[in-house]
CSV table of C-alpha atoms and ligand atoms in Angstrom, one decimal:
chain,number,residue,atom,x,y,z
A,1,UNK,CA,-0.1,0.2,0.4
A,2,UNK,CA,1.8,3.7,-1.2
A,3,UNK,CA,1.7,6.4,1.1
A,4,UNK,CA,-1.3,8.4,-0.3
A,5,UNK,CA,-4.1,5.2,0.4
A,6,UNK,CA,-2.5,4.4,4.2
A,7,UNK,CA,-2.6,8.0,4.8
A,8,UNK,CA,-6.3,8.5,3.6
A,9,UNK,CA,-6.9,5.2,5.1
A,10,UNK,CA,-5.6,6.3,8.5
A,11,UNK,CA,-7.5,9.7,8.4
A,12,UNK,CA,-11.6,7.7,6.9
A,13,UNK,CA,-10.4,5.7,9.6
A,14,UNK,CA,-10.1,8.1,12.7
A,15,UNK,CA,-13.7,10.3,10.6
A,16,UNK,CA,-15.1,7.3,11.7
A,17,UNK,CA,-14.3,7.1,15.4
A,18,UNK,CA,-14.3,11.1,15.2
A,19,UNK,CA,-18.0,11.0,13.5
A,20,UNK,CA,-17.0,13.1,11.5
A,21,UNK,CA,-20.2,15.2,9.6
A,22,UNK,CA,-19.4,14.0,5.2
A,23,UNK,CA,-19.4,17.4,4.4
A,24,UNK,CA,-16.4,17.9,6.7
A,25,UNK,CA,-14.4,15.2,5.5
A,26,UNK,CA,-14.9,15.9,2.1
A,27,UNK,CA,-13.6,19.2,2.3
A,28,UNK,CA,-10.5,17.9,4.6
A,29,UNK,CA,-9.2,15.7,2.1
A,30,UNK,CA,-9.8,17.8,-1.3
A,31,UNK,CA,-6.4,19.7,-1.5
A,32,UNK,CA,-6.7,23.5,-1.0
A,33,UNK,CA,-4.3,24.8,-3.7
A,34,UNK,CA,-2.4,21.8,-5.8
A,35,UNK,CA,0.4,23.6,-7.8
A,36,UNK,CA,2.2,22.9,-11.4
A,37,UNK,CA,4.5,25.1,-12.6
A,38,UNK,CA,7.1,25.1,-15.5
A,39,UNK,CA,11.0,25.3,-14.6
A,40,UNK,CA,13.2,25.6,-17.3
A,41,UNK,CA,16.8,27.4,-17.0
A,42,UNK,CA,20.1,27.0,-19.4
A,43,UNK,CA,21.7,23.7,-18.2
A,44,UNK,CA,26.0,25.3,-17.9
A,45,UNK,CA,26.9,23.7,-21.8
A,46,UNK,CA,24.1,26.6,-22.9
A,47,UNK,CA,21.6,23.5,-23.9
A,48,UNK,CA,17.8,24.2,-22.1
A,49,UNK,CA,16.6,21.8,-20.2
A,50,UNK,CA,12.2,21.8,-18.3
A,51,UNK,CA,11.6,20.3,-15.4
A,52,UNK,CA,8.0,20.4,-13.4
A,53,UNK,CA,7.9,21.5,-10.2
A,54,UNK,CA,5.0,20.9,-7.9
A,55,UNK,CA,2.8,22.6,-4.4
A,56,UNK,CA,0.5,20.9,-2.7
A,57,UNK,CA,-0.9,23.4,-0.4
A,58,UNK,CA,-3.7,20.6,1.8
A,59,UNK,CA,-4.9,22.7,4.3
A,60,UNK,CA,-4.4,26.5,6.1
A,61,UNK,CA,-7.5,26.4,9.0
A,62,UNK,CA,-5.0,26.1,12.0
A,63,UNK,CA,-2.2,28.3,10.1
A,64,UNK,CA,0.5,28.8,7.6
A,65,UNK,CA,1.1,25.3,5.9
A,66,UNK,CA,3.6,23.8,6.0
A,67,UNK,CA,6.0,20.8,4.1
A,68,UNK,CA,8.7,20.4,2.1
A,69,UNK,CA,10.3,20.6,-1.4
A,70,UNK,CA,12.1,17.5,-2.2
A,71,UNK,CA,14.1,17.1,-5.1
A,72,UNK,CA,13.6,13.9,-6.8
A,73,UNK,CA,13.1,11.9,-9.8
A,74,UNK,CA,10.4,10.1,-8.7
A,75,UNK,CA,8.3,13.4,-7.8
A,76,UNK,CA,4.3,12.4,-8.1
A,77,UNK,CA,1.6,14.5,-8.1
A,78,UNK,CA,-0.4,12.5,-6.0
A,79,UNK,CA,2.4,11.1,-3.8
A,80,UNK,CA,3.0,14.7,-3.1
A,81,UNK,CA,-0.5,14.7,-1.8
A,82,UNK,CA,-0.8,12.4,0.3
A,83,UNK,CA,2.4,14.0,1.9
A,84,UNK,CA,0.8,17.2,2.1
A,85,UNK,CA,-2.1,16.2,3.4
A,86,UNK,CA,0.2,13.8,6.3
A,87,UNK,CA,1.6,16.9,7.0
A,88,UNK,CA,-2.0,19.0,7.8
A,89,UNK,CA,-2.4,16.2,11.4
A,90,UNK,CA,1.7,16.1,12.0
A,91,UNK,CA,1.3,20.2,12.8
A,92,UNK,CA,-2.3,19.6,14.6
A,93,UNK,CA,-0.7,16.3,16.5
A,94,UNK,CA,2.2,18.6,17.4
A,95,UNK,CA,-0.1,21.2,18.1
A,96,UNK,CA,1.4,24.1,16.0
A,97,UNK,CA,-0.1,26.9,14.3
A,98,UNK,CA,0.7,24.8,11.1
A,99,UNK,CA,-1.4,24.1,8.1
A,100,UNK,CA,0.0,21.4,5.8
A,101,UNK,CA,2.4,21.4,2.5
A,102,UNK,CA,4.8,19.4,0.3
A,103,UNK,CA,6.3,20.0,-3.0
A,104,UNK,CA,9.2,18.9,-5.2
A,105,UNK,CA,10.8,19.3,-8.6
A,106,UNK,CA,10.8,16.1,-10.6
A,107,UNK,CA,14.9,15.8,-11.1
A,108,UNK,CA,18.1,14.0,-10.5
A,109,UNK,CA,19.6,16.6,-8.0
A,110,UNK,CA,23.4,14.6,-8.6
A,111,UNK,CA,23.4,15.1,-11.7
A,112,UNK,CA,23.2,18.5,-11.5
A,113,UNK,CA,25.9,20.9,-11.0
A,114,UNK,CA,25.6,23.4,-8.3
A,115,UNK,CA,25.3,26.7,-10.6
A,116,UNK,CA,22.1,24.0,-12.1
A,117,UNK,CA,20.6,23.7,-9.0
A,118,UNK,CA,20.8,27.0,-7.7
A,119,UNK,CA,19.0,28.7,-11.2
A,120,UNK,CA,16.3,25.6,-10.8
A,121,UNK,CA,15.6,26.6,-7.3
A,122,UNK,CA,15.2,30.2,-8.4
A,123,UNK,CA,13.5,29.9,-11.1
A,124,UNK,CA,11.1,27.7,-9.2
A,125,UNK,CA,10.9,30.1,-6.4
A,126,UNK,CA,9.7,33.0,-9.2
A,127,UNK,CA,7.1,30.9,-10.5
A,128,UNK,CA,5.0,29.9,-6.9
A,129,UNK,CA,6.4,33.2,-4.8
A,130,UNK,CA,3.2,34.8,-4.6
A,131,UNK,CA,1.7,32.1,-4.0
A,132,UNK,CA,4.3,31.0,-0.3
A,133,UNK,CA,4.8,32.9,2.0
A,134,UNK,CA,5.7,33.8,6.2
A,135,UNK,CA,1.7,34.1,6.9
A,136,UNK,CA,0.6,31.6,4.2
A,137,UNK,CA,3.2,28.5,3.4
A,138,UNK,CA,6.3,28.2,4.4
A,139,UNK,CA,8.7,25.1,2.9
A,140,UNK,CA,11.6,23.7,4.0
A,141,UNK,CA,14.1,21.1,3.0
A,142,UNK,CA,13.3,17.5,2.3
A,143,UNK,CA,14.8,15.0,0.1
A,144,UNK,CA,17.0,16.2,-2.1
A,145,UNK,CA,17.4,19.5,-0.7
A,146,UNK,CA,18.9,21.1,2.1
A,147,UNK,CA,19.8,24.3,3.6
A,148,UNK,CA,21.9,26.1,0.8
A,149,UNK,CA,18.1,25.5,-1.6
A,150,UNK,CA,16.3,27.2,1.7
A,151,UNK,CA,18.9,29.9,1.2
A,152,UNK,CA,18.4,30.7,-2.5
A,153,UNK,CA,14.4,29.9,-2.2
A,154,UNK,CA,15.0,32.8,0.8
A,155,UNK,CA,16.9,35.4,-1.8
A,156,UNK,CA,14.7,34.9,-4.3
A,157,UNK,CA,11.6,35.8,-2.4
A,158,UNK,CA,12.7,38.6,-0.9
A,159,UNK,CA,13.5,40.1,-4.2
A,160,UNK,CA,10.5,40.4,-4.8
A,161,UNK,CA,9.0,40.8,-1.3
A,162,UNK,CA,11.7,42.4,0.4
A,163,UNK,CA,13.9,40.7,3.2
A,164,UNK,CA,11.6,38.1,4.9
A,165,UNK,CA,14.1,35.2,6.6
A,166,UNK,CA,11.1,33.1,7.7
A,167,UNK,CA,9.5,32.9,4.2
A,168,UNK,CA,11.3,29.4,4.8
A,169,UNK,CA,12.7,27.2,7.5
A,170,UNK,CA,15.6,25.0,7.9
A,171,UNK,CA,18.2,27.3,7.0
A,172,UNK,CA,21.9,28.1,7.3
A,173,UNK,CA,22.3,29.6,10.6
A,174,UNK,CA,23.8,32.5,9.4
A,175,UNK,CA,20.8,33.4,7.5
A,176,UNK,CA,18.5,32.9,10.1
A,177,UNK,CA,18.3,29.0,10.9
A,178,UNK,CA,17.3,27.7,14.4
A,179,UNK,CA,20.1,26.1,16.1
A,180,UNK,CA,19.4,22.5,17.5
A,181,UNK,CA,17.6,22.1,14.4
A,182,UNK,CA,20.0,19.2,12.6
A,183,UNK,CA,19.2,17.5,15.8
A,184,UNK,CA,15.5,18.2,16.3
A,185,UNK,CA,14.0,15.0,14.6
A,186,UNK,CA,16.1,12.4,16.1
A,187,UNK,CA,16.0,14.4,19.9
A,188,UNK,CA,12.2,14.0,19.2
A,189,UNK,CA,12.5,10.4,18.5
A,190,UNK,CA,14.0,10.3,22.2
A,191,UNK,CA,11.4,12.9,23.8
A,192,UNK,CA,8.5,10.4,22.3
A,193,UNK,CA,10.3,7.2,23.2
A,194,UNK,CA,10.8,8.6,27.3
A,195,UNK,CA,7.2,9.4,27.3
A,196,UNK,CA,6.1,6.2,26.1
A,197,UNK,CA,8.3,4.4,27.8
A,198,UNK,CA,7.3,6.7,31.1
A,199,UNK,CA,3.5,4.7,31.0
A,200,UNK,CA,5.0,1.8,31.2
A,201,UNK,CA,7.3,2.8,34.1
A,202,UNK,CA,10.2,2.1,32.1
A,203,UNK,CA,13.6,4.3,31.6
A,204,UNK,CA,15.6,4.2,28.5
A,205,UNK,CA,19.2,3.6,30.7
A,206,UNK,CA,17.6,0.3,31.4
A,207,UNK,CA,16.4,-0.9,28.0
A,208,UNK,CA,18.5,-2.5,24.6
A,209,UNK,CA,17.9,-0.2,21.1
A,210,UNK,CA,17.8,-1.2,17.4
A,211,UNK,CA,17.9,1.4,15.1
A,212,UNK,CA,17.7,0.8,11.6
A,213,UNK,CA,19.8,3.9,9.4
A,214,UNK,CA,22.4,6.0,10.9
A,215,UNK,CA,21.5,9.1,8.4
A,216,UNK,CA,20.3,12.1,10.2
A,217,UNK,CA,16.9,11.2,12.3
A,218,UNK,CA,19.2,7.3,13.4
A,219,UNK,CA,22.0,8.7,13.8
A,220,UNK,CA,21.3,11.4,16.8
A,221,UNK,CA,18.5,9.3,18.4
A,222,UNK,CA,21.7,6.6,19.0
A,223,UNK,CA,23.6,9.3,20.2
A,224,UNK,CA,21.1,10.8,22.5
A,225,UNK,CA,19.7,7.2,23.6
A,226,UNK,CA,24.1,6.2,24.3
A,227,UNK,CA,24.2,9.6,26.5
A,228,UNK,CA,21.1,8.6,28.5
A,229,UNK,CA,22.6,5.1,29.4
A,230,UNK,CA,20.3,2.8,26.7
A,231,UNK,CA,22.3,-0.4,25.1
A,232,UNK,CA,21.8,0.5,21.7
A,233,UNK,CA,22.8,-3.4,20.7
A,234,UNK,CA,22.6,-3.4,16.3
A,235,UNK,CA,22.6,-0.4,14.2
A,236,UNK,CA,22.6,-0.5,10.0
A,237,UNK,CA,22.4,1.9,7.2
A,238,UNK,CA,23.0,1.1,2.9
A,239,UNK,CA,26.5,-0.5,4.3
A,240,UNK,CA,25.4,-2.9,6.3
A,241,UNK,CA,24.4,-3.8,9.7
A,242,UNK,CA,26.9,-4.5,13.0
A,243,UNK,CA,25.4,-5.9,17.1
A,244,UNK,CA,26.8,-5.9,20.1
A,245,UNK,CA,25.3,-7.1,22.9
A,246,UNK,CA,27.1,-4.9,25.4
A,247,UNK,CA,26.1,-1.6,23.6
A,248,UNK,CA,27.5,-0.2,21.3
A,249,UNK,CA,29.9,2.7,22.5
A,250,UNK,CA,27.7,5.4,19.8
A,251,UNK,CA,30.5,8.4,19.7
A,252,UNK,CA,33.3,5.8,18.6
A,253,UNK,CA,31.0,4.4,15.7
A,254,UNK,CA,30.5,7.9,14.9
A,255,UNK,CA,34.3,8.6,14.4
A,256,UNK,CA,34.3,5.2,12.7
A,257,UNK,CA,31.6,5.6,10.0
A,258,UNK,CA,33.5,8.9,9.4
A,259,UNK,CA,36.8,7.6,8.6
A,260,UNK,CA,35.6,4.7,6.8
A,261,UNK,CA,32.6,5.9,5.1
A,262,UNK,CA,31.2,2.5,6.2
A,263,UNK,CA,29.3,1.1,9.5
A,264,UNK,CA,31.2,-2.4,8.6
A,265,UNK,CA,34.0,-3.6,10.7
A,266,UNK,CA,33.6,-1.2,13.5
A,267,UNK,CA,36.1,-2.5,15.9
A,268,UNK,CA,33.6,-2.4,18.9
A,269,UNK,CA,30.9,-4.6,17.8
A,270,UNK,CA,30.7,-7.6,14.8
A,271,UNK,CA,29.1,-6.9,11.4
A,272,UNK,CA,25.4,-8.7,10.7
A,273,UNK,CA,23.1,-9.6,8.1
A,274,UNK,CA,21.0,-6.7,7.9
A,275,UNK,CA,18.2,-8.6,7.1
A,276,UNK,CA,18.2,-9.9,10.3
A,277,UNK,CA,18.2,-6.4,11.9
A,278,UNK,CA,14.6,-5.5,12.1
A,279,UNK,CA,13.8,-9.3,14.0
A,280,UNK,CA,16.9,-8.7,16.7
A,281,UNK,CA,15.7,-9.0,19.9
A,282,UNK,CA,15.4,-6.1,22.1
A,283,UNK,CA,12.8,-4.0,23.7
A,284,UNK,CA,13.1,-1.2,21.3
A,285,UNK,CA,13.0,-0.9,17.0
A,286,UNK,CA,13.3,2.4,15.8
A,287,UNK,CA,12.9,2.8,11.9
A,288,UNK,CA,15.0,5.4,11.0
A,289,UNK,CA,16.0,4.9,7.5
A,290,UNK,CA,13.4,3.5,4.8
A,291,UNK,CA,9.3,3.2,4.3
A,292,UNK,CA,7.7,-0.3,3.8
A,293,UNK,CA,10.3,-2.4,5.6
A,294,UNK,CA,8.0,-3.3,8.7
A,295,UNK,CA,5.6,-5.9,6.4
A,296,UNK,CA,3.6,-9.7,6.2
A,297,UNK,CA,7.0,-10.9,5.6
A,298,UNK,CA,8.6,-10.1,8.5
A,299,UNK,CA,6.0,-8.6,10.8
A,300,UNK,CA,5.4,-11.8,12.8
A,301,UNK,CA,8.9,-11.9,13.6
A,302,UNK,CA,9.7,-9.2,14.8
A,303,UNK,CA,10.9,-9.6,18.7
A,304,UNK,CA,11.0,-5.5,19.9
A,305,UNK,CA,8.0,-4.6,22.4
A,306,UNK,CA,8.1,-1.5,21.1
A,307,UNK,CA,8.6,0.2,17.7
A,308,UNK,CA,9.5,3.7,17.6
A,309,UNK,CA,7.9,4.8,13.9
A,310,UNK,CA,11.2,7.5,13.2
A,311,UNK,CA,11.2,6.9,9.6
A,312,UNK,CA,7.8,8.3,7.7
A,313,UNK,CA,5.5,4.9,6.9
A,314,UNK,CA,8.0,2.2,7.5
A,315,UNK,CA,4.8,-0.7,9.0
A,316,UNK,CA,2.8,-0.9,6.3
A,317,UNK,CA,-0.7,-2.1,7.6
A,318,UNK,CA,-0.5,-5.7,7.0
A,319,UNK,CA,2.4,-5.7,9.6
A,320,UNK,CA,0.5,-3.1,11.9
A,321,UNK,CA,-2.1,-5.5,12.0
A,322,UNK,CA,0.2,-8.3,12.7
A,323,UNK,CA,2.4,-6.4,15.3
A,324,UNK,CA,-0.7,-5.2,17.3
A,325,UNK,CA,-1.9,-8.6,17.4
A,326,UNK,CA,1.3,-9.8,19.2
A,327,UNK,CA,0.6,-6.6,21.5
A,328,UNK,CA,3.4,-4.8,19.7
A,329,UNK,CA,3.6,-1.2,20.8
A,330,UNK,CA,4.4,1.1,17.5
A,331,UNK,CA,4.7,5.0,18.3
A,332,UNK,CA,3.4,6.3,15.0
A,333,UNK,CA,5.3,8.2,12.5
A,334,UNK,CA,3.0,11.3,12.6
A,335,UNK,CA,4.1,12.3,15.6
A,336,UNK,CA,7.6,9.9,16.2
A,337,UNK,CA,9.2,11.9,13.4
A,338,UNK,CA,7.3,15.4,14.5
A,339,UNK,CA,10.6,17.0,16.2
A,340,UNK,CA,12.1,18.4,13.1
A,341,UNK,CA,9.1,20.2,11.8
A,342,UNK,CA,8.4,21.7,15.9
A,343,UNK,CA,11.7,23.0,15.7
A,344,UNK,CA,11.1,25.0,12.4
A,345,UNK,CA,8.1,26.2,13.9
A,346,UNK,CA,10.6,27.6,16.5
A,347,UNK,CA,12.9,28.8,13.4
A,348,UNK,CA,10.0,30.7,12.3
A,349,UNK,CA,9.0,31.7,15.6
A,350,UNK,CA,12.5,33.3,16.0
A,351,UNK,CA,12.6,34.9,12.5
A,352,UNK,CA,9.6,36.1,13.5
A,353,UNK,CA,10.3,38.1,16.7
A,354,UNK,CA,13.8,38.7,15.4
A,355,UNK,CA,15.7,37.6,18.7
A,356,UNK,CA,17.3,33.9,18.5
A,357,UNK,CA,16.9,31.3,21.4
A,358,UNK,CA,20.2,29.5,22.8
A,359,UNK,CA,20.0,25.6,22.0
A,360,UNK,CA,18.7,24.4,25.6
A,361,UNK,CA,15.9,26.6,24.6
A,362,UNK,CA,15.2,25.1,22.1
A,363,UNK,CA,15.9,21.4,23.4
A,364,UNK,CA,13.2,22.0,26.4
A,365,UNK,CA,10.6,23.5,24.3
A,366,UNK,CA,10.7,20.7,22.3
A,367,UNK,CA,10.6,18.3,25.2
A,368,UNK,CA,7.5,20.1,26.3
A,369,UNK,CA,5.7,19.7,23.0
A,370,UNK,CA,6.8,16.1,22.4
A,371,UNK,CA,5.6,15.6,26.0
A,372,UNK,CA,2.5,16.9,25.8
A,373,UNK,CA,1.5,16.2,22.1
A,374,UNK,CA,1.8,12.1,24.1
A,375,UNK,CA,-0.4,12.7,26.4
A,376,UNK,CA,-2.7,14.8,24.3
A,377,UNK,CA,-2.8,11.2,22.1
A,378,UNK,CA,-3.3,9.2,25.4
A,379,UNK,CA,-6.1,10.7,26.4
A,380,UNK,CA,-7.8,10.5,22.9
A,381,UNK,CA,-6.5,6.5,22.6
A,382,UNK,CA,-8.7,6.6,26.9
A,383,UNK,CA,-11.8,8.8,25.0
A,384,UNK,CA,-11.8,6.1,21.5
A,385,UNK,CA,-10.9,3.4,23.1
A,386,UNK,CA,-8.0,2.8,20.3
A,387,UNK,CA,-4.4,2.0,19.3
A,388,UNK,CA,-1.8,4.9,19.6
A,389,UNK,CA,-1.6,5.5,15.1
A,390,UNK,CA,-5.6,6.3,16.0
A,391,UNK,CA,-5.2,8.1,19.2
A,392,UNK,CA,-2.6,10.4,16.7
A,393,UNK,CA,-4.7,10.3,14.0
A,394,UNK,CA,-8.3,11.3,15.5
A,395,UNK,CA,-6.4,14.2,17.5
A,396,UNK,CA,-4.9,16.2,14.3
A,397,UNK,CA,-8.1,15.2,12.4
A,398,UNK,CA,-10.6,16.0,15.2
A,399,UNK,CA,-8.3,19.7,15.8
A,400,UNK,CA,-7.9,20.6,12.3
A,401,UNK,CA,-11.8,19.9,12.0
A,402,UNK,CA,-12.8,22.2,15.0
A,403,UNK,CA,-10.6,24.9,13.1
A,404,UNK,CA,-12.7,24.4,10.2
A,405,UNK,CA,-15.9,24.4,11.1
A,406,UNK,CA,-15.0,27.7,14.0
A,407,UNK,CA,-14.1,29.5,11.1
A,408,UNK,CA,-17.4,28.9,9.4
A,409,UNK,CA,-18.9,27.9,5.7
A,410,UNK,CA,-20.3,31.1,4.3
A,411,UNK,CA,-18.7,32.6,1.1
B,1,NAD,P1,19.7,10.6,5.6
B,1,NAD,O1,19.5,10.3,4.7
B,1,NAD,O2,20.0,11.3,6.8
B,1,NAD,O3,19.2,8.9,6.3
B,1,NAD,C1,18.7,7.4,5.7
B,1,NAD,C2,19.5,6.3,6.1
B,1,NAD,O4,19.2,5.3,5.7
B,1,NAD,C3,21.1,6.5,6.1
B,1,NAD,O5,21.7,6.1,6.6
B,1,NAD,C4,21.0,5.5,5.1
B,1,NAD,O6,22.3,4.8,4.7
B,1,NAD,C5,20.0,4.5,5.4
B,1,NAD,N1,19.6,3.1,4.9
B,1,NAD,C6,19.5,3.9,3.5
B,1,NAD,N2,18.8,2.6,2.8
B,1,NAD,C7,18.9,1.4,4.0
B,1,NAD,C8,19.3,0.0,3.8
B,1,NAD,N3,18.2,-0.2,3.2
B,1,NAD,N4,18.9,-0.4,5.2
B,1,NAD,C9,19.4,0.4,5.9
B,1,NAD,N5,19.3,1.2,6.2
B,1,NAD,C10,19.5,2.4,4.8
B,1,NAD,O7,17.5,10.6,6.0
B,1,NAD,P2,17.2,11.0,7.8
B,1,NAD,O8,17.3,12.5,7.2
B,1,NAD,O9,17.5,10.7,8.7
B,1,NAD,O10,15.7,10.6,7.2
B,1,NAD,C11,15.3,9.2,7.9
B,1,NAD,C12,13.6,8.9,7.9
B,1,NAD,O11,13.2,10.2,8.7
B,1,NAD,C13,13.3,9.0,6.3
B,1,NAD,O12,12.0,7.9,6.4
B,1,NAD,C14,12.3,10.7,6.6
B,1,NAD,O13,11.8,10.7,5.4
B,1,NAD,C15,12.0,10.7,8.0
B,1,NAD,N6,11.8,12.0,8.4
B,1,NAD,C16,13.4,12.8,8.2
B,1,NAD,C17,13.2,13.9,9.0
B,1,NAD,C18,14.2,15.0,9.7
B,1,NAD,O14,13.7,15.9,10.0
B,1,NAD,N7,15.4,14.8,9.0
B,1,NAD,C19,11.8,14.3,9.6
B,1,NAD,C20,10.7,13.7,9.4
B,1,NAD,C21,11.2,12.1,9.1
């Protein structure tokens, strides 16, 4: 099941549990605006090339729309649509005053030079500048884009509208980016895990963890778990997997990866079969790489008691069912990886305030938002007798529905 089908299914279940009026349900599903633009740029050799750029603005009932811009050859309008919708529920779960959006350009960024990427980003910004803005739609980096991309959008947008740092988040610190943004998603994963474990009278320091993916999210989550005394007993990335039943020294592993480019052959652990990682014996499994990795084939062999979905859509609906029957507790992606967008919100607030927070304040506020959202989800679980995924979806959908009704329907 693809991202669009899974998101729509979760939305419809939430709407049914909440008893949403059919008119509101339909209005919440249809995107506010879909933008498709042609972006033609001269390549470095002088030839002209055209790309198609998209921006789907899903909903703005709770505030400006928020979501990433990805550069990827398979950017497809249906997927962008699903991801925009997911952002609407995610920002509502985190209770930050935003709606949802997502965008992208169908291109292969590694085949473009830096100056071609800059031209493409500027042309895309020229085409959409009157439809995005600090109080309308605030893009951020996603797959294939980064802080530099946001810097170009900020610069191009500001030519039309004056200096506008809050038009994008995920910027370089020198241009108004927030301290703590790089670690925010991984840190949010750990705050969410702590809130979940506290419900069961457990804490990070007493448990074993397995982490798939050692990029931005996975490596920060691993580092913070290690700092708290938790035992990370197996880790994988695209290069392979390693394990150590006594706990991996994550600080040393990061150095090893920097030096060798791989996790493999680390002196503080043994290489292992990456296919075995997700079904390795542990207390908490944190998929932090790809979607759909937990599926019908492997779900019944999973031994973890808790799964924290740091990646988007790591558990397909069939696996969800199998794991629920086994009593595995799943902390859903819509909440677990919301730390990134929450600190993006702090970045936007700092830009509007014209005042930079120190990193401690950013991290403390992130913990407050993540912990509060967890308790809000638990309350929905109690009210509607549902699991954490439905607790999160009903929380998010209900908040957006309430805002929509309060705004009224008259033209
Ligand atoms: P990243 O590119 O920095 O890291 C991805 C990691 O996954 C890398 O270590 C890569 O080697 C590993 N990987 C790729 N294929 C693998 C495989 N087959 N087996 C094991 N590992 C594999 O990406 P990221 O920013 O860390 O994002 C990870 C996930 O978290 C994605 O699903 C992303 O959508 C989601 N997410 C990220 C953020 C954020 O702020 N970065 C926010 C929300 C959600």
